[in-house]
């Protein structure tokens, strides 16, 4: 049994070998035909499956079919992250109207449940994806999301919002989001960062347009018809990926169950990276959730404050495009770790911005830095294991991150209620982002065996 450690990432001349060409922490045993070979990630395949491995090596990295997949994911993401990152507008609107008798923390649980369920179903959807079951769950989840959005418009009680906008919406988005990420790994390798950057633009466009549309439509047609219009928008944007998204590689039967604990034992870098993602999600969405209502409490006109969410998401578009252009050359962690630190610093500064202009500056800067992190977050996961296990591995990371997403905004809301301001909220969320950046750098060190290099 030959074990590949971080030191094996160098060739005989000592020069760094491309991480994309060599999956770390994977054990291979070359046996005669008919016998099995196993990987450290827990996958098992026979020698007769080498055709599938040839397909993995012969990644298209372009062509009409591959770019149609990018188009489909780009339209799916506005319905996922774009809709989810519009929550700040709903948080502010509910606090002032429909749910004004409830605390900010209790209202935030609706958005946090939605956020958690965006990532938590990744365990199931990722496992199904690896087994070749993709299209049926995707179409069913799309139908659930559209139906739930229609139903939100009929809600009047807190528990109804929890069920429709928290539970049902979150589950629908979650079963769409994870497989949409994984399918890109089937079609792109060298240009994976560029593909991820292009598809992430879709979520930013959705996060820019949907908040403005929501706040403009509510006074014009009412809340019920606003949600109906949003549901029709989602129906259109999800119809295209239902036709264009498809797997390329044959299904793989991988051992280890839904949650492969062996991946943590066999790959310390994967374990460290997952831990960093938990801290990241504890703090990443706090500014996006509360920047609208924090501006209102500082006396900024409500007619302007709702634009802050859209400005943040629009700036995020630029960050995601830049990430797609840079990470393939620089390495994902080399780029997103510094921007995670910057996002943390901006989060510390956010509560001290009290005017419309200063809050706009915060929205622009935070949108850019958080956009780079979101766009590049999954790329290291693709490199920390075998491509045959990519769906489950992505699901594991996102499900662990969901725990941070579930508690992050409510904790911030509780801190806000206890302290009476947002200074301590910014301190909490900013600290979580700084810790996440440290774990990212630790992952790079474990992979490369040194403190610098491409990863």
mmCIF file of N, CA, C and O in Angstrom, residues 21 34-36 112 114 117 171 180 202 269 297-298 308 363 373 424 427:
data_model
loop_
_atom_site.group_PDB
_atom_site.id
_atom_site.type_symbol
_atom_site.label_atom_id
_atom_site.label_comp_id
_atom_site.label_asym_id
_atom_site.label_seq_id
_atom_site.Cartn_x
_atom_site.Cartn_y
_atom_site.Cartn_z
ATOM 1 N N UNK A 21 -3.494 17.857 -10.455
ATOM 2 C CA UNK A 21 -3.092 16.634 -11.114
ATOM 3 C C UNK A 21 -2.902 15.494 -10.136
ATOM 4 O O UNK A 21 -2.748 14.352 -10.515
ATOM 5 N N UNK A 34 -9.690 -7.376 -12.226
ATOM 6 C CA UNK A 34 -10.695 -8.148 -11.514
ATOM 7 C C UNK A 34 -10.659 -7.947 -10.039
ATOM 8 O O UNK A 34 -11.604 -8.269 -9.344
ATOM 9 N N UNK A 35 -9.488 -7.463 -9.495
ATOM 10 C CA UNK A 35 -9.415 -7.187 -8.064
ATOM 11 C C UNK A 35 -9.814 -5.754 -7.840
ATOM 12 O O UNK A 35 -9.941 -4.967 -8.757
ATOM 13 N N UNK A 36 -9.994 -5.412 -6.559
ATOM 14 C CA UNK A 36 -10.481 -4.062 -6.251
ATOM 15 C C UNK A 36 -9.343 -3.175 -5.849
ATOM 16 O O UNK A 36 -8.278 -3.631 -5.426
ATOM 17 N N UNK A 112 -32.400 31.837 9.338
ATOM 18 C CA UNK A 112 -31.332 30.899 9.683
ATOM 19 C C UNK A 112 -31.725 29.461 9.368
ATOM 20 O O UNK A 112 -30.900 28.668 8.916
ATOM 21 N N UNK A 114 -33.767 28.628 7.012
ATOM 22 C CA UNK A 114 -33.663 28.586 5.556
ATOM 23 C C UNK A 114 -32.214 28.394 5.136
ATOM 24 O O UNK A 114 -31.906 27.539 4.287
ATOM 25 N N UNK A 117 -30.883 24.851 5.950
ATOM 26 C CA UNK A 117 -31.418 23.822 5.066
ATOM 27 C C UNK A 117 -30.945 23.994 3.624
ATOM 28 O O UNK A 117 -31.106 23.073 2.814
ATOM 29 N N UNK A 171 -35.423 23.543 2.250
ATOM 30 C CA UNK A 171 -35.252 22.192 1.702
ATOM 31 C C UNK A 171 -35.187 22.229 0.177
ATOM 32 O O UNK A 171 -34.363 21.538 -0.439
ATOM 33 N N UNK A 180 -26.011 21.180 -7.979
ATOM 34 C CA UNK A 180 -25.605 22.150 -9.001
ATOM 35 C C UNK A 180 -24.110 22.438 -8.907
ATOM 36 O O UNK A 180 -23.433 22.620 -9.924
ATOM 37 N N UNK A 202 -24.742 34.396 -11.108
ATOM 38 C CA UNK A 202 -26.190 34.253 -11.109
ATOM 39 C C UNK A 202 -26.807 34.544 -9.769
ATOM 40 O O UNK A 202 -27.845 35.225 -9.679
ATOM 41 N N UNK A 269 -6.154 17.659 6.246
ATOM 42 C CA UNK A 269 -6.501 18.954 5.637
ATOM 43 C C UNK A 269 -8.010 19.119 5.441
ATOM 44 O O UNK A 269 -8.542 20.218 5.635
ATOM 45 N N UNK A 297 -32.286 51.821 12.284
ATOM 46 C CA UNK A 297 -32.130 52.231 13.683
ATOM 47 C C UNK A 297 -31.203 53.437 13.827
ATOM 48 O O UNK A 297 -31.266 54.159 14.823
ATOM 49 N N UNK A 298 -30.355 53.658 12.829
ATOM 50 C CA UNK A 298 -29.466 54.820 12.853
ATOM 51 C C UNK A 298 -30.073 56.027 12.155
ATOM 52 O O UNK A 298 -29.390 57.033 11.941
ATOM 53 N N UNK A 308 -29.418 48.648 0.427
ATOM 54 C CA UNK A 308 -28.118 48.192 0.929
ATOM 55 C C UNK A 308 -27.910 46.702 0.676
ATOM 56 O O UNK A 308 -26.795 46.262 0.382
ATOM 57 N N UNK A 363 -21.363 48.232 2.489
ATOM 58 C CA UNK A 363 -22.063 47.282 1.635
ATOM 59 C C UNK A 363 -21.215 46.901 0.419
ATOM 60 O O UNK A 363 -21.139 45.722 0.043
ATOM 61 N N UNK A 373 -15.298 34.874 -1.247
ATOM 62 C CA UNK A 373 -15.289 33.691 -0.370
ATOM 63 C C UNK A 373 -16.336 32.670 -0.825
ATOM 64 O O UNK A 373 -16.047 31.475 -0.940
ATOM 65 N N UNK A 424 -21.357 44.920 19.484
ATOM 66 C CA UNK A 424 -20.980 43.573 19.927
ATOM 67 C C UNK A 424 -21.308 42.524 18.865
ATOM 68 O O UNK A 424 -20.624 41.494 18.761
ATOM 69 N N UNK A 427 -18.469 42.535 16.509
ATOM 70 C CA UNK A 427 -17.304 41.900 17.134
ATOM 71 C C UNK A 427 -17.405 40.378 17.064
ATOM 72 O O UNK A 427 -16.439 39.685 16.731
#
